[in-house]
Short mmCIF file of C-alpha atoms and ligand atoms in Angstrom, two decimals:
data_model
loop_
_atom_site.label_atom_id
_atom_site.label_comp_id
_atom_site.label_asym_id
_atom_site.label_seq_id
_atom_site.Cartn_x
_atom_site.Cartn_y
_atom_site.Cartn_z
CA MET A 1 208.89 36.03 28.49
CA PRO A 2 211.30 38.75 26.06
CA GLU A 3 212.90 41.58 27.73
CA SER A 4 210.63 44.78 26.39
CA ARG A 5 214.24 46.58 24.25
CA ASP A 6 213.05 43.16 22.30
CA ARG A 7 210.34 43.05 22.99
CA ILE A 8 209.27 47.06 21.29
CA ASP A 9 212.08 45.77 18.06
CA GLN A 10 210.58 43.04 16.90
CA THR A 11 206.52 44.69 17.18
CA MET A 12 207.08 48.19 16.83
CA PRO A 13 204.79 49.63 14.26
CA ALA A 14 206.52 51.60 11.55
CA THR A 15 204.56 55.01 12.79
CA TYR A 16 203.10 55.91 15.70
CA PHE A 17 199.67 58.06 15.93
CA ASP A 18 198.86 58.81 18.54
CA HIS A 19 200.51 61.51 20.83
CA ASN A 20 197.81 62.52 22.44
CA ALA A 21 198.99 59.40 24.40
CA THR A 22 202.77 60.29 24.91
CA THR A 23 204.94 61.65 22.37
CA PRO A 24 208.50 60.74 21.87
CA LEU A 25 211.83 62.59 23.64
CA ASP A 26 213.08 65.76 21.30
CA PRO A 27 217.01 65.11 21.49
CA LYS A 28 217.54 68.30 22.32
CA VAL A 29 215.42 67.23 26.08
CA ARG A 30 217.73 64.59 25.86
CA VAL A 31 221.29 65.63 25.47
CA ALA A 32 219.33 68.48 28.67
CA MET A 33 218.85 65.12 30.80
CA GLU A 34 221.97 63.07 30.14
CA PRO A 35 224.19 64.41 33.03
CA TRP A 36 221.36 64.76 35.10
CA LEU A 37 220.79 60.25 34.40
CA GLY A 38 225.15 59.61 34.84
CA GLU A 39 227.85 61.97 36.03
CA LEU A 40 225.79 64.40 37.48
CA TYR A 41 223.45 63.86 41.16
CA GLY A 42 222.51 65.42 44.06
CA ASN A 43 218.80 65.92 45.81
CA PRO A 44 218.09 69.76 45.63
CA ALA A 45 217.13 69.90 49.03
CA SER A 46 220.28 69.01 50.60
CA LEU A 47 222.10 71.59 51.92
CA HIS A 48 225.97 70.48 50.19
CA ALA A 49 227.19 71.51 46.19
CA PHE A 50 225.70 68.39 44.94
CA GLY A 51 221.92 69.49 46.22
CA GLN A 52 222.64 73.19 45.73
CA ALA A 53 223.55 72.22 42.11
CA ALA A 54 220.46 69.80 41.29
CA ARG A 55 218.21 72.55 42.98
CA ASP A 56 220.10 75.24 40.80
CA ALA A 57 219.18 72.58 37.38
CA THR A 58 215.61 72.39 39.03
CA GLU A 59 214.61 76.06 38.87
CA VAL A 60 216.81 76.67 35.63
CA ALA A 61 213.42 73.97 34.98
CA ARG A 62 210.87 76.25 36.59
CA GLU A 63 211.40 78.90 34.81
CA GLN A 64 211.47 77.73 31.09
CA ILE A 65 208.01 75.82 32.14
CA ALA A 66 206.96 79.40 33.70
CA GLY A 67 208.30 81.00 29.91
CA LEU A 68 205.47 78.28 27.69
CA LEU A 69 203.33 79.16 30.50
CA GLY A 70 203.20 83.20 30.75
CA ALA A 71 203.31 82.23 34.95
CA ARG A 72 205.66 83.58 37.54
CA PRO A 73 207.44 80.85 38.70
CA ALA A 74 207.51 79.91 41.83
CA GLU A 75 203.51 79.27 40.75
CA LEU A 76 204.73 75.95 39.63
CA VAL A 77 204.70 73.87 42.38
CA PHE A 78 206.21 69.85 40.02
CA MET A 79 204.36 66.72 40.24
CA ALA A 80 205.01 63.37 38.55
CA SER A 81 202.35 63.30 36.70
CA GLY A 82 198.76 65.28 35.80
CA THR A 83 196.98 63.04 36.71
CA GLU A 84 199.13 63.47 40.40
CA ALA A 85 197.70 67.44 39.50
CA ASN A 86 194.37 66.67 38.77
CA ASN A 87 193.88 64.85 42.19
CA ALA A 88 195.77 67.72 44.11
CA VAL A 89 193.95 69.92 43.16
CA LEU A 90 190.58 68.22 43.69
CA LEU A 91 191.46 65.51 47.04
CA GLY A 92 194.24 67.85 48.05
CA CYS A 93 192.50 70.96 49.80
CA SER A 94 189.15 70.16 52.00
CA TRP A 95 186.28 71.96 49.03
CA ASN A 96 183.91 69.79 51.42
CA THR A 97 184.69 70.44 55.08
CA SER A 98 181.62 71.79 55.14
CA SER A 99 178.48 70.51 56.13
CA LYS A 100 177.03 71.19 51.88
CA GLY A 101 178.76 71.80 49.41
CA HIS A 102 178.90 71.56 45.20
CA LEU A 103 181.38 71.16 42.38
CA VAL A 104 180.50 72.17 38.84
CA VAL A 105 182.33 69.78 36.56
CA SER A 106 182.12 69.86 32.10
CA GLY A 107 181.16 65.65 31.23
CA VAL A 108 184.30 65.80 29.24
CA GLU A 109 187.10 65.65 31.73
CA HIS A 110 189.54 63.11 31.67
CA PRO A 111 189.70 59.99 33.89
CA SER A 112 192.25 61.68 35.95
CA VAL A 113 189.69 64.91 37.02
CA TRP A 114 186.12 63.05 36.37
CA LYS A 115 187.44 60.07 38.79
CA PRO A 116 188.52 62.13 42.25
CA VAL A 117 185.20 63.98 41.87
CA LEU A 118 183.12 61.07 41.83
CA ALA A 119 184.55 60.60 44.84
CA LEU A 120 184.67 63.81 46.32
CA GLN A 121 180.27 63.29 44.95
CA LYS A 122 180.67 59.87 47.45
CA SER A 123 181.51 61.43 50.74
CA GLY A 124 178.65 64.04 50.28
CA MET A 125 179.36 66.32 47.25
CA GLU A 126 177.24 67.35 44.57
CA VAL A 127 178.36 67.57 41.40
CA SER A 128 176.59 69.31 38.34
CA TRP A 129 177.94 67.77 35.24
CA VAL A 130 177.32 69.82 32.42
CA ASN A 131 177.48 67.96 29.25
CA PRO A 132 178.99 68.94 25.36
CA ASP A 133 177.41 69.64 22.38
CA ARG A 134 177.28 67.81 19.33
CA GLN A 135 180.57 69.20 18.71
CA GLY A 136 182.14 68.47 22.16
CA ARG A 137 181.64 72.17 23.05
CA VAL A 138 181.09 72.84 26.50
CA ASP A 139 178.76 76.31 26.28
CA PRO A 140 179.48 78.45 29.22
CA GLU A 141 176.43 79.91 30.91
CA GLN A 142 175.28 76.09 30.60
CA VAL A 143 178.49 75.58 32.97
CA MET A 144 177.24 79.39 35.00
CA ALA A 145 173.64 78.84 34.76
CA GLU A 146 175.24 75.75 36.83
CA THR A 147 177.14 77.21 39.32
CA ARG A 148 175.12 78.43 42.92
CA GLU A 149 176.46 80.19 46.35
CA ASP A 150 177.66 76.91 47.51
CA THR A 151 179.38 76.12 44.93
CA ARG A 152 183.59 75.05 45.85
CA LEU A 153 185.25 74.48 41.99
CA VAL A 154 184.22 74.65 38.70
CA CYS A 155 186.38 72.39 36.61
CA LEU A 156 187.40 72.90 32.61
CA MET A 157 189.92 71.37 30.27
CA LEU A 158 191.34 72.90 28.19
CA ALA A 159 191.71 71.14 25.44
CA ASN A 160 189.66 67.22 25.82
CA ASN A 161 192.23 63.93 24.50
CA GLU A 162 189.96 62.43 22.72
CA VAL A 163 188.39 64.80 20.76
CA GLY A 164 191.05 67.26 20.67
CA THR A 165 188.09 69.50 21.11
CA LEU A 166 189.41 72.89 23.04
CA GLN A 167 187.28 74.77 24.89
CA PRO A 168 186.14 78.30 26.23
CA VAL A 169 188.11 78.16 29.83
CA GLU A 170 188.70 81.59 30.26
CA LYS A 171 184.75 83.06 29.25
CA VAL A 172 183.71 80.20 32.35
CA ALA A 173 186.58 81.72 34.10
CA GLY A 174 186.46 84.87 33.43
CA SER A 175 182.79 84.47 34.52
CA CYS A 176 183.82 82.78 37.91
CA GLN A 177 186.11 85.25 38.74
CA GLU A 178 183.51 87.90 38.88
CA ARG A 179 181.38 85.64 42.37
CA GLY A 180 184.34 84.06 43.14
CA ILE A 181 184.60 80.79 42.21
CA PRO A 182 188.08 79.01 41.71
CA VAL A 183 187.87 76.94 38.23
CA LEU A 184 190.15 74.00 37.44
CA CYS A 185 192.07 73.93 34.14
CA ASP A 186 193.20 70.44 33.31
CA ALA A 187 195.42 71.11 30.55
CA VAL A 188 197.31 68.38 29.83
CA GLN A 189 195.88 68.13 26.39
CA ALA A 190 196.74 71.59 24.96
CA ILE A 191 200.29 72.64 26.19
CA GLY A 192 202.77 72.22 23.85
CA LYS A 193 200.04 72.14 21.50
CA VAL A 194 198.23 75.63 21.58
CA PRO A 195 199.70 78.54 22.68
CA VAL A 196 198.91 79.19 26.26
CA ASN A 197 199.07 82.22 28.81
CA VAL A 198 198.00 81.62 32.96
CA ALA A 199 196.63 85.21 33.24
CA ASP A 200 195.01 85.41 30.05
CA LEU A 201 192.63 82.31 31.54
CA LYS A 202 191.40 83.39 34.05
CA VAL A 203 191.51 80.20 36.50
CA ASP A 204 193.38 79.04 39.59
CA TYR A 205 194.95 75.70 38.81
CA LEU A 206 196.03 74.76 35.19
CA SER A 207 197.67 70.70 35.34
CA VAL A 208 200.33 70.44 32.43
CA GLY A 209 201.88 67.41 31.73
CA ALA A 210 205.82 66.40 29.38
CA HIS A 211 205.12 63.35 28.31
CA LYS A 212 202.83 64.88 25.65
CA PHE A 213 205.11 67.37 24.00
CA ASN A 214 208.11 65.88 23.85
CA GLY A 215 209.40 65.09 27.92
CA PRO A 216 209.81 62.76 29.83
CA LEU A 217 207.48 60.62 31.66
CA GLY A 218 207.37 61.30 35.31
CA ALA A 219 207.80 65.08 34.84
CA ALA A 220 204.65 66.69 35.46
CA ALA A 221 203.21 70.51 37.45
CA LEU A 222 200.22 71.92 38.43
CA TRP A 223 199.94 75.73 38.61
CA VAL A 224 198.49 77.81 41.72
CA ARG A 225 197.54 81.04 41.44
CA GLY A 226 198.95 83.04 44.55
CA GLY A 227 196.88 83.79 46.63
CA ALA A 228 194.89 80.56 45.86
CA ILE A 229 193.98 78.24 48.50
CA PHE A 230 195.57 75.11 48.37
CA GLU A 231 196.76 71.74 50.60
CA PRO A 232 198.72 69.36 49.07
CA LEU A 233 198.15 65.76 48.69
CA LEU A 234 200.70 64.03 49.77
CA LYS A 235 201.63 64.96 53.11
CA GLY A 236 205.51 65.07 54.22
CA GLY A 237 208.97 66.13 52.86
CA SER A 238 208.33 70.63 53.55
CA GLN A 239 210.28 69.89 48.97
CA GLU A 240 207.89 72.09 46.62
CA ARG A 241 207.56 75.31 49.62
CA GLN A 242 205.96 72.31 51.20
CA ARG A 243 203.23 71.66 48.60
CA ARG A 244 204.38 68.95 47.60
CA ALA A 245 206.59 65.70 49.23
CA GLY A 246 208.92 64.50 47.83
CA THR A 247 211.88 64.88 46.62
CA VAL A 248 212.20 66.27 43.11
CA ASN A 249 212.64 64.01 39.92
CA VAL A 250 215.76 66.43 38.50
CA PRO A 251 216.46 64.50 36.02
CA ALA A 252 213.00 64.01 34.16
CA VAL A 253 212.19 67.98 35.67
CA VAL A 254 215.33 69.19 34.40
CA GLY A 255 213.88 67.61 30.73
CA PHE A 256 210.66 68.70 30.88
CA GLY A 257 212.46 72.18 31.04
CA GLU A 258 213.67 72.14 27.92
CA ALA A 259 210.75 70.14 26.36
CA ALA A 260 209.04 73.28 27.71
CA LYS A 261 212.03 75.66 26.02
CA VAL A 262 211.81 74.29 23.03
CA ALA A 263 208.17 74.29 22.52
CA ALA A 264 207.72 77.79 23.51
CA GLU A 265 210.22 78.38 20.07
CA GLU A 266 208.91 75.62 18.11
CA LEU A 267 205.43 75.91 18.68
CA GLU A 268 203.09 77.86 15.57
CA VAL A 269 206.04 75.93 13.23
CA ARG A 270 204.70 72.93 15.39
CA SER A 271 200.68 72.69 15.21
CA ARG A 272 201.54 73.93 11.29
CA ARG A 273 203.10 71.41 10.19
CA VAL A 274 200.76 68.92 12.40
CA LEU A 275 198.17 70.65 11.00
CA GLU A 276 198.39 70.50 7.74
CA LEU A 277 198.95 67.02 8.08
CA ARG A 278 195.70 66.38 9.64
CA GLN A 279 193.78 68.51 6.68
CA ARG A 280 194.91 65.91 4.09
CA PHE A 281 193.76 62.74 6.77
CA GLU A 282 191.04 64.76 7.29
CA SER A 283 189.79 64.83 2.71
CA GLY A 284 191.56 61.93 2.87
CA LEU A 285 188.84 60.30 4.40
CA GLU A 286 185.98 61.26 2.46
CA ARG A 287 186.97 58.71 0.24
CA ILE A 288 186.11 55.80 3.06
CA ALA A 289 181.08 55.87 3.35
CA ASP A 290 180.58 56.01 5.97
CA SER A 291 182.87 57.44 7.79
CA THR A 292 183.00 60.87 9.63
CA VAL A 293 184.96 63.08 11.99
CA HIS A 294 184.14 64.35 16.15
CA GLY A 295 184.20 67.51 16.26
CA ARG A 296 184.96 68.37 12.53
CA LEU A 297 182.25 72.08 13.14
CA ALA A 298 184.28 73.34 16.89
CA GLU A 299 188.25 74.67 17.34
CA ARG A 300 190.40 71.92 18.20
CA LEU A 301 193.24 70.70 18.26
CA PRO A 302 195.45 71.23 15.66
CA ASN A 303 196.96 67.46 15.95
CA THR A 304 194.42 65.75 17.01
CA SER A 305 191.46 63.70 14.61
CA HIS A 306 188.50 61.53 16.35
CA ILE A 307 186.73 59.79 14.07
CA ALA A 308 184.03 57.38 13.53
CA LEU A 309 184.26 54.23 10.70
CA LEU A 310 180.77 52.79 11.02
CA GLY A 311 180.68 49.05 11.18
CA ALA A 312 183.95 49.04 11.60
CA ASP A 313 184.73 48.12 15.79
CA SER A 314 187.29 49.94 17.08
CA GLU A 315 189.02 47.04 18.21
CA SER A 316 189.36 44.31 15.91
CA LEU A 317 190.93 48.34 13.45
CA LEU A 318 193.02 48.97 16.07
CA ILE A 319 194.50 45.26 15.70
CA ARG A 320 193.84 45.26 12.39
CA LEU A 321 196.24 48.11 11.69
CA ASP A 322 199.12 47.99 14.41
CA LEU A 323 199.52 44.80 12.60
CA ALA A 324 200.03 46.64 9.44
CA GLY A 325 201.98 48.90 11.25
CA PHE A 326 200.05 52.02 12.13
CA ALA A 327 199.75 52.85 16.14
CA VAL A 328 196.48 54.68 16.51
CA SER A 329 193.97 54.11 20.07
CA SER A 330 189.96 53.30 20.01
CA GLY A 331 189.86 55.94 22.97
CA SER A 332 187.42 53.46 24.43
CA ALA A 333 188.70 52.02 27.73
CA CYS A 334 188.92 48.65 28.99
CA SER A 335 186.71 48.16 32.57
CA SER A 336 185.86 45.18 34.29
CA GLY A 337 187.30 42.59 31.07
CA THR A 338 184.62 45.21 28.58
CA VAL A 339 184.76 47.40 26.59
CA GLU A 340 183.41 50.05 26.52
CA PRO A 341 183.45 53.32 23.89
CA SER A 342 184.41 56.64 25.65
CA ARG A 343 182.77 58.92 28.02
CA THR A 344 183.19 61.77 26.02
CA LEU A 345 181.53 60.13 22.74
CA LEU A 346 178.00 59.95 24.48
CA ALA A 347 178.40 62.77 26.85
CA MET A 348 178.38 64.16 22.26
CA GLY A 349 175.05 62.86 22.40
CA ALA A 350 177.09 60.40 19.79
CA PRO A 351 174.97 56.77 19.34
CA ARG A 352 176.31 53.64 20.90
CA GLU A 353 177.18 51.72 17.62
CA GLU A 354 178.81 55.08 16.76
CA ALA A 355 181.05 55.45 19.63
CA SER A 356 181.95 52.03 19.58
CA CYS A 357 183.82 52.27 15.52
CA SER A 358 185.40 55.44 16.24
CA LEU A 359 189.29 55.83 16.38
CA ARG A 360 191.68 58.78 17.23
CA ILE A 361 194.45 59.49 15.34
CA SER A 362 197.05 62.50 17.54
CA PHE A 363 199.98 63.30 14.53
CA GLY A 364 202.82 64.77 15.95
CA PRO A 365 205.19 67.16 14.01
CA ARG A 366 207.99 64.09 12.92
CA ASN A 367 205.03 62.43 10.45
CA THR A 368 204.69 63.03 7.19
CA ILE A 369 202.69 63.63 4.02
CA GLU A 370 203.91 59.97 3.06
CA GLU A 371 202.46 57.99 5.93
CA VAL A 372 198.79 59.63 6.08
CA ASP A 373 198.93 59.26 2.92
CA ALA A 374 199.67 55.05 2.63
CA PHE A 375 197.47 54.96 6.27
CA LEU A 376 194.86 56.12 4.19
CA ASP A 377 195.01 53.41 2.04
CA VAL A 378 195.39 50.68 5.01
CA LEU A 379 192.97 52.77 6.76
CA ALA A 380 190.25 52.01 3.62
CA ARG A 381 191.75 48.32 3.15
CA GLU A 382 190.50 47.33 6.46
CA VAL A 383 187.60 49.41 7.08
CA ALA A 384 186.64 47.61 4.19
CA GLU A 385 187.73 44.20 5.06
CA LEU A 386 185.63 44.47 8.83
CA ARG A 387 182.89 45.83 7.51
CA ARG A 388 182.78 42.54 4.33
CA LEU A 389 183.31 40.30 7.53
CA SER A 390 180.39 42.20 10.12
CA SER A 391 177.96 40.90 6.52
CA VAL A 392 178.63 37.44 7.00
CA PRO A 393 176.23 35.58 8.49
CA GLN A 394 178.32 33.25 11.28
CA SER A 395 176.98 29.82 11.84
C1 PLP B 401 193.56 66.04 29.06
C2 PLP B 401 194.46 64.76 30.32
N1 PLP B 401 194.31 65.03 31.34
C3 PLP B 401 195.26 64.43 32.40
C4 PLP B 401 195.34 63.47 32.05
C5 PLP B 401 196.90 62.33 32.14
O1 PLP B 401 198.42 63.01 32.16
P1 PLP B 401 199.36 61.79 33.12
O2 PLP B 401 199.80 60.65 31.79
O3 PLP B 401 200.65 62.39 32.60
O4 PLP B 401 198.61 61.37 34.44
C6 PLP B 401 195.95 62.72 30.34
C7 PLP B 401 196.25 61.79 29.87
O5 PLP B 401 196.14 61.10 28.84
C8 PLP B 401 195.15 63.59 29.91
O6 PLP B 401 195.69 63.88 28.06
#
């Protein structure tokens, strides 16, 4: 087996168009983290100077992240991933302690929401799923129509990770607030790409992860509105004001804070830049026959383009593009050895054939127009080749 570094050097694609999966570490973030990977160390829970220095560093990060979200620092709970933040709300809090309970959940949620919801359903919770329209947008009235006396929680993400559709969270959360129903908003994909202010959103829980906006892996947070029900999922030490046991990952949290600071400063420039790339790509795509952009008419994340290329199976296309030097995502999930088309696309009412011929291209601010143009040429060539092969009768 080659060392992972050799493997990357040999096979690293030249162009990375998969920024919704993860993003490269910002150089400023790396600089901020470096001391905490070497000369500086300490457990923030320790009372001595080493510990207090680590604690100070994590509190600076908390303020930086709160600044990006318009939140109060004390309302943020550091966690290891967006997945953990969503699970903490769904599985940490006892939504189903009484005999009856009900959840309203959008049909476009990330697996880190819908899988815990399925677990709750198995243990007796009733769930109403609300599918989006053909553009991927969930109708706020439909969500509210599903709420009942015993609805414990509504789950609606801010931006879908696959199609990038922005959801009407503010509207739903405003109505839920009037009825006293808490809302979990998975904002992992939205933060750092579009402006987010927790006070405006009126939600009760909001998850955010550093690695989606040029911060490190292994750092995320759950914002919990003051006074909202919260019980820790991880039990043990009294870290994070008893809300999340486990020693805080100091270097990652320091990087998370710096990434939030940089994102707040650069958000506008970054969004303009990625939107320019996406527009270039989507107008160039018109020259490929039988291609469509999912959610084209909806408000979307500026960096995300999820497309269907009829007759070109997405797994085969992804491999061909990788070999040609472009990293994109197929948006489908591999489960039990079979490739399942995207759950989001199916919920949007896309036919299975269309869903299995779909690709997600997610741009980053360091991508260039030249890369987009080169990609369009390669894409046109590979799609034509796949369509040719699929039309050849098999012997
Ligand atoms: C919308 C959304 N929620 C949650 C997650 C999970 O985040 P993490 O990878 O930090 O566990 C992701 C990751 O892709 C995501 O896109």
